[in-house]
Amino acid sequence: MIMGFLDKLKGGLQKTRQALVGRVDAIFSGGKALDEESLEELEEALIGADIGVKTAGEITGFLKGREAEIRKAGSPRQFLKTEMSALLGRPEPLVLFGERPFVILTVGVNGTGKTTTIGKLASRFVSEGHRVVLAAADTFRAAAIEQLDIWAERSGAQIIKQQAGGDPAAVAFDAVEAAKKRGADIVIVDTAGRLHTKSPLMEELKKVKRVIQKAMPEAPQETLLVVDATTGQNALSQAKLFNEAIGVTGIVLTKLDGTAKGGIVFTIKRELGIPIKLIGVGEGVDDLRDFNPQDFMEALFSTDQE
Ligand SMILES: Nc1nc2c(ncn2[C@@H]2O[C@H](COP(=O)(O)OP(=O)(O)OP(=O)(O)O)[C@@H](O)[C@H]2O)c(=O)[nH]1
Ligand SMILES: [Mg+2]
């Protein structure tokens, strides 16, 4: 099971690996010197994999002038792996704490994978023995409610919904109240995708949060921003604006399968200070996992499939 996921992660990161590690190998193969020129090439490879200009500069700056040491330690690739691992720090998984219900509010721009992530999470929590209530607070489209309904059925979660066009805040409130009454453990609130730059939509989200707090003052204990890894650097402005509006406690990075922009993990970690808690590497129910920096680095620098 765990190996299966690592393989999937390796497969998913193949494009990022080619963009980054493949080029690193190419740069340093043939015993090329670690001079200005190869460092510049490396910096370009890092930026190309969406690691971010600032972090890319830091990494190459760190390598500069340390050629003898790096050669002694083994390959530049190994050295780079160690240095980059240090940048990612420890895992910061999703932890259910405090009073029940534990309320998770899910937000993000259109199509990033919010509803799918909720379905996967619901399935995980139910299989762990938790009682889960989903709130269909994406009332914008009827199809969105149906989509969540299917996930509720598939996972064995309950769902609170209204008709399309209803008030999202009211749905979220009802879900928390229902969970309290029924003694449920977890509420996961789906919301409509919205552009972080559209202020009326961000106001609506603030209202959802305020109204949830009328039902339970300490909720939402977790506000997850779902970010599509393929959007690259735009993830940063999404995170900044959603965070300013409602306070984001964790990031779910989806679609890490098949993107060459997996380096966004470093940018988020280094420039935002919001932990990546979960990653998505596919559309299936098992394709969501806790983000583990070490697994990520193993997969990114793996050599056994290309
Ligand atoms: N490859 C891949 N596809 C994913 C992943 N997560 C979600 N998707 C797909 O992305 C598409 C959009 O997913 P949704 O869950 O509907 O996204 P959403 O954020 O709820 O979309 P809106 O509600 O319209 O804003 C679907 O086709 C999902 O199957 C992932 O980790 N990898
Ligand atoms: Mg959705």
Coordinates of C-alpha atoms and ligand atoms in Angstrom, one line a residue:
M1 CA 0.0 0.0 0.0
I2 CA 2.6 2.5 1.1
M3 CA 5.1 1.3 -1.6
G4 CA 2.3 1.6 -4.1
F5 CA 1.8 5.2 -3.2
L6 CA 5.6 6.0 -3.4
D7 CA 5.7 4.4 -6.8
K8 CA 2.7 6.5 -7.8
L9 CA 4.5 9.6 -6.4
K10 CA 7.6 8.7 -8.4
G11 CA 5.6 8.2 -11.5
G12 CA 3.8 11.5 -10.9
L13 CA 6.9 13.4 -10.3
Q14 CA 8.6 12.1 -13.4
K15 CA 8.2 15.3 -15.4
T16 CA 9.5 17.4 -12.5
R17 CA 12.3 15.0 -12.1
Q18 CA 13.2 15.3 -15.7
A19 CA 13.0 19.1 -15.6
L20 CA 15.2 19.2 -12.5
V21 CA 17.2 16.1 -11.6
G22 CA 17.7 15.1 -15.2
R23 CA 19.2 18.5 -16.0
V24 CA 21.3 18.5 -12.9
D25 CA 22.8 15.2 -14.0
A26 CA 23.3 16.5 -17.5
I27 CA 25.0 19.6 -16.1
F28 CA 27.4 17.7 -13.8
S29 CA 28.0 14.6 -15.9
G30 CA 31.4 14.2 -17.6
G31 CA 33.1 15.8 -14.5
K32 CA 32.2 19.3 -15.5
A33 CA 33.4 22.0 -13.1
L34 CA 31.0 23.6 -10.7
D35 CA 31.7 27.0 -12.2
E36 CA 29.6 30.1 -12.8
E37 CA 28.3 28.7 -16.0
S38 CA 27.1 25.3 -14.6
L39 CA 25.7 27.1 -11.5
E40 CA 23.7 29.3 -13.8
E41 CA 22.4 26.3 -15.7
L42 CA 21.4 24.7 -12.5
E43 CA 19.6 27.8 -11.3
E44 CA 17.7 27.8 -14.6
A45 CA 16.8 24.2 -14.1
L46 CA 15.5 24.9 -10.6
I47 CA 13.4 27.8 -11.8
G48 CA 12.1 25.7 -14.7
A49 CA 10.8 23.2 -12.2
D50 CA 9.0 26.0 -10.4
I51 CA 11.2 26.1 -7.3
G52 CA 11.0 29.8 -7.3
V53 CA 13.7 32.4 -8.1
K54 CA 14.5 33.1 -4.5
T55 CA 15.0 29.5 -3.4
A56 CA 16.8 28.6 -6.6
G57 CA 19.3 31.5 -5.9
E58 CA 19.7 30.3 -2.4
I59 CA 20.4 26.7 -3.4
T60 CA 23.0 27.6 -6.1
G61 CA 24.5 30.2 -3.7
F62 CA 25.0 27.4 -1.2
L63 CA 26.8 25.2 -3.8
K64 CA 29.1 28.0 -4.9
G65 CA 32.7 27.6 -4.0
R66 CA 32.2 24.2 -2.4
E67 CA 33.2 22.0 -5.3
A68 CA 35.9 20.0 -3.5
E69 CA 33.6 19.2 -0.6
I70 CA 30.7 18.2 -2.9
R71 CA 33.0 15.9 -5.0
K72 CA 34.3 14.4 -1.8
A73 CA 30.7 13.7 -0.5
G74 CA 29.8 11.9 -3.7
S75 CA 27.7 13.3 -6.5
P76 CA 26.4 16.8 -6.9
R77 CA 23.0 15.2 -7.2
Q78 CA 23.3 13.6 -3.7
F79 CA 24.5 16.9 -2.3
L80 CA 21.6 18.7 -3.8
K81 CA 19.2 16.2 -2.5
T82 CA 20.5 16.6 1.0
E83 CA 20.4 20.4 0.8
M84 CA 16.9 20.5 -0.7
S85 CA 15.6 18.0 1.9
A86 CA 16.7 20.3 4.7
L87 CA 14.6 23.1 3.1
L88 CA 11.4 21.1 3.4
G89 CA 11.6 20.4 7.1
R90 CA 9.4 18.0 9.0
P91 CA 6.0 16.6 8.1
E92 CA 3.0 18.6 9.4
P93 CA 0.1 16.3 8.9
L94 CA -3.6 17.0 9.4
V95 CA -4.3 16.3 13.1
L96 CA -7.8 16.1 14.6
F97 CA -7.7 17.8 17.9
G98 CA -10.0 19.3 20.5
E99 CA -13.8 19.3 20.8
R100 CA -16.0 17.4 18.3
P101 CA -17.0 18.0 15.7
F102 CA -13.8 18.9 14.0
V103 CA -14.7 21.2 11.2
I104 CA -12.6 21.4 8.0
L105 CA -13.4 24.3 5.6
T106 CA -12.1 23.7 2.1
V107 CA -11.4 26.6 -0.2
G108 CA -9.6 27.4 -3.4
V109 CA -9.9 28.7 -7.0
N110 CA -12.0 26.9 -9.6
G111 CA -11.2 23.3 -10.4
T112 CA -8.2 22.8 -8.1
G113 CA -9.7 19.5 -6.7
K114 CA -11.6 20.6 -3.6
T115 CA -14.6 18.3 -4.0
T116 CA -12.4 15.3 -5.0
T117 CA -10.1 16.0 -2.0
I118 CA -13.1 16.1 0.3
G119 CA -14.3 12.8 -1.1
K120 CA -10.9 11.2 -0.6
L121 CA -10.7 12.6 2.9
A122 CA -14.2 11.5 3.9
S123 CA -13.3 8.0 2.7
R124 CA -10.2 8.0 4.8
F125 CA -11.9 9.3 7.9
V126 CA -14.9 6.9 7.6
S127 CA -12.5 3.9 7.2
E128 CA -10.7 5.1 10.4
G129 CA -14.1 4.8 12.2
H130 CA -15.1 8.5 12.3
R131 CA -18.6 9.7 11.6
V132 CA -18.4 12.3 8.9
V133 CA -20.8 14.9 7.7
L134 CA -20.2 16.7 4.4
A135 CA -21.6 20.2 3.8
A136 CA -22.6 20.9 0.2
A137 CA -21.9 24.6 0.5
D138 CA -21.0 24.9 -3.2
T139 CA -24.5 25.9 -4.0
F140 CA -23.5 27.6 -7.1
R141 CA -24.1 24.7 -9.4
A142 CA -26.5 21.7 -9.1
A143 CA -23.8 19.5 -10.5
A144 CA -21.5 20.4 -7.6
I145 CA -24.1 19.2 -5.1
E146 CA -24.5 15.9 -7.1
Q147 CA -20.8 15.4 -7.2
L148 CA -20.5 15.7 -3.5
D149 CA -23.5 13.4 -3.0
I150 CA -21.8 10.7 -5.0
W151 CA -18.7 11.0 -2.8
A152 CA -20.9 10.9 0.3
E153 CA -22.5 7.7 -0.9
R154 CA -19.2 6.1 -1.9
S155 CA -17.4 6.9 1.3
G156 CA -20.3 6.3 3.8
A157 CA -20.4 10.0 4.9
Q158 CA -23.6 11.9 5.6
I159 CA -24.4 15.0 3.6
I160 CA -26.2 18.2 4.3
K161 CA -27.4 20.0 1.3
Q162 CA -29.9 22.5 0.0
Q163 CA -31.1 23.3 -3.5
A164 CA -28.7 25.0 -5.9
G165 CA -28.7 28.7 -5.4
G166 CA -29.1 28.5 -1.7
D167 CA -27.0 30.3 0.9
P168 CA -23.6 28.6 1.3
A169 CA -23.2 29.9 4.9
A170 CA -26.6 28.5 5.8
V171 CA -25.6 25.0 4.5
A172 CA -22.3 25.1 6.5
F173 CA -24.2 26.2 9.6
D174 CA -26.8 23.4 9.2
A175 CA -24.0 20.8 8.8
V176 CA -22.2 21.8 12.0
E177 CA -25.5 21.8 13.9
A178 CA -26.5 18.4 12.4
A179 CA -23.1 17.0 13.4
K180 CA -23.5 18.3 16.9
K181 CA -26.9 16.7 17.2
R182 CA -25.9 13.4 15.7
G183 CA -22.6 13.2 17.6
A184 CA -20.6 13.2 14.4
D185 CA -16.8 13.6 14.6
I186 CA -15.9 15.5 11.5
V187 CA -17.6 18.1 9.2
I188 CA -16.0 18.9 5.9
V189 CA -17.4 21.9 4.1
D190 CA -17.2 22.1 0.3
T191 CA -17.2 25.6 -1.2
A192 CA -17.5 26.9 -4.7
G193 CA -14.3 27.6 -6.6
R194 CA -13.6 31.3 -6.7
L195 CA -10.9 33.6 -7.9
H196 CA -8.8 35.0 -5.1
T197 CA -8.9 38.4 -6.8
K198 CA -12.7 38.7 -6.8
S199 CA -13.5 40.5 -3.6
P200 CA -17.3 39.8 -3.4
L201 CA -16.6 36.1 -3.6
M202 CA -14.0 36.4 -0.9
E203 CA -16.5 38.3 1.2
E204 CA -18.9 35.4 0.8
L205 CA -16.2 33.0 2.1
K206 CA -15.7 35.3 5.2
K207 CA -19.4 35.0 5.8
V208 CA -19.3 31.2 5.6
K209 CA -16.6 31.2 8.2
R210 CA -18.4 33.7 10.5
V211 CA -21.6 31.7 10.3
I212 CA -19.8 28.4 11.0
Q213 CA -18.5 30.1 14.2
K214 CA -22.0 30.9 15.3
A215 CA -22.6 27.2 15.4
M216 CA -19.3 26.4 17.0
P217 CA -16.9 29.3 18.1
E218 CA -13.7 27.3 17.7
A219 CA -14.6 26.1 14.2
P220 CA -13.3 25.7 11.6
Q221 CA -10.4 24.1 13.3
E222 CA -8.8 23.6 9.9
T223 CA -9.1 25.7 6.8
L224 CA -7.5 23.9 3.9
L225 CA -6.6 25.8 0.7
V226 CA -6.6 23.4 -2.2
V227 CA -4.0 24.3 -4.8
D228 CA -3.4 22.8 -8.2
A229 CA 0.3 22.1 -8.5
T230 CA 0.2 22.6 -12.3
T231 CA -0.6 26.4 -11.8
G232 CA 3.0 26.9 -10.6
Q233 CA 3.9 30.3 -9.1
N234 CA 0.3 31.6 -9.1
A235 CA -0.2 29.3 -6.1
L236 CA 1.6 31.9 -4.1
S237 CA -0.8 34.7 -4.7
Q238 CA -3.7 32.4 -4.2
A239 CA -2.4 31.4 -0.9
K240 CA -1.6 35.0 0.2
L241 CA -5.1 36.3 -0.7
F242 CA -7.1 33.4 0.7
N243 CA -4.9 33.5 3.9
E244 CA -5.6 37.3 4.3
A245 CA -9.3 36.8 3.8
I246 CA -10.0 33.8 6.1
G247 CA -6.7 32.4 7.5
V248 CA -5.4 29.2 5.9
T249 CA -4.1 26.5 8.2
G250 CA -2.9 24.1 5.6
I251 CA -2.4 23.5 1.9
V252 CA -3.5 20.5 -0.1
L253 CA -1.4 20.3 -3.2
T254 CA -3.2 18.4 -5.9
K255 CA -2.3 17.1 -9.4
L256 CA 1.3 16.4 -8.5
D257 CA 1.0 13.6 -10.9
G258 CA 2.1 14.6 -14.3
T259 CA 3.3 18.1 -13.7
A260 CA 6.8 19.5 -14.3
K261 CA 6.1 22.0 -11.7
G262 CA 6.5 19.9 -8.5
G263 CA 9.1 22.3 -7.3
I264 CA 6.2 24.5 -6.2
V265 CA 6.5 22.5 -3.0
F266 CA 9.7 24.4 -2.1
T267 CA 8.3 27.8 -3.0
I268 CA 5.3 27.2 -0.8
K269 CA 7.3 25.9 2.1
R270 CA 9.9 28.7 1.9
E271 CA 7.9 31.7 1.0
L272 CA 4.5 31.2 2.7
G273 CA 5.0 29.6 6.1
I274 CA 1.8 27.6 5.6
P275 CA 2.3 23.9 5.8
I276 CA 1.5 21.5 3.0
K277 CA -0.6 18.9 4.8
L278 CA -1.8 16.7 2.0
I279 CA -0.9 15.9 -1.6
G280 CA -3.0 14.5 -4.4
V281 CA -1.4 12.3 -7.1
G282 CA -4.4 11.2 -9.0
E283 CA -8.2 11.1 -9.2
G284 CA -8.8 7.9 -7.3
V285 CA -9.9 7.6 -3.7
D286 CA -6.5 6.4 -2.6
D287 CA -4.6 9.1 -4.3
L288 CA -4.5 11.5 -1.4
R289 CA -1.8 11.3 1.3
D290 CA -0.2 13.2 4.1
F291 CA 2.6 15.2 2.7
N292 CA 5.9 13.6 3.8
P293 CA 8.9 15.7 2.8
Q294 CA 11.2 12.7 2.9
D295 CA 9.1 10.5 0.7
F296 CA 8.7 13.5 -1.6
M297 CA 12.5 13.9 -1.9
E298 CA 13.0 10.1 -2.4
A299 CA 10.5 10.2 -5.2
L300 CA 11.9 13.3 -6.8
F301 CA 15.5 12.1 -6.8
S302 CA 14.7 8.4 -7.5
T303 CA 16.6 6.8 -10.4
D304 CA 14.8 3.5 -10.7
Q305 CA 12.2 4.6 -13.2
E306 CA 12.3 7.2 -16.0
Ligands
LIG1 N1 -4.7 14.0 -12.0 C1 -5.3 14.5 -10.9 N2 -6.5 15.0 -11.0 C2 -7.2 15.5 -9.9 C3 -6.6 15.5 -8.6 N3 -7.4 16.0 -7.8 C4 -8.5 16.3 -8.5 N4 -8.4 16.0 -9.8 C5 -9.3 16.2 -10.9 O1 -9.5 17.6 -11.1 C6 -10.8 17.9 -11.6 C7 -11.5 18.9 -10.8 O2 -11.7 18.4 -9.5 P1 -12.8 18.9 -8.5 O3 -12.7 18.1 -7.2 O4 -14.2 18.9 -9.1 O5 -12.3 20.4 -8.3 P2 -13.0 21.6 -7.5 O6 -12.0 22.4 -6.9 O7 -14.1 21.0 -6.6 O8 -13.7 22.3 -8.7 P3 -14.9 23.5 -8.5 O9 -15.8 23.1 -7.5 O10 -15.5 23.6 -9.9 O11 -14.1 24.8 -8.2 C8 -11.5 16.5 -11.6 O12 -11.5 16.0 -12.9 C9 -10.7 15.7 -10.6 O13 -10.8 14.3 -10.9 C10 -5.2 14.9 -8.5 O14 -4.6 14.9 -7.5 N5 -4.7 14.5 -9.7
MG2 MG -16.0 21.4 -6.3

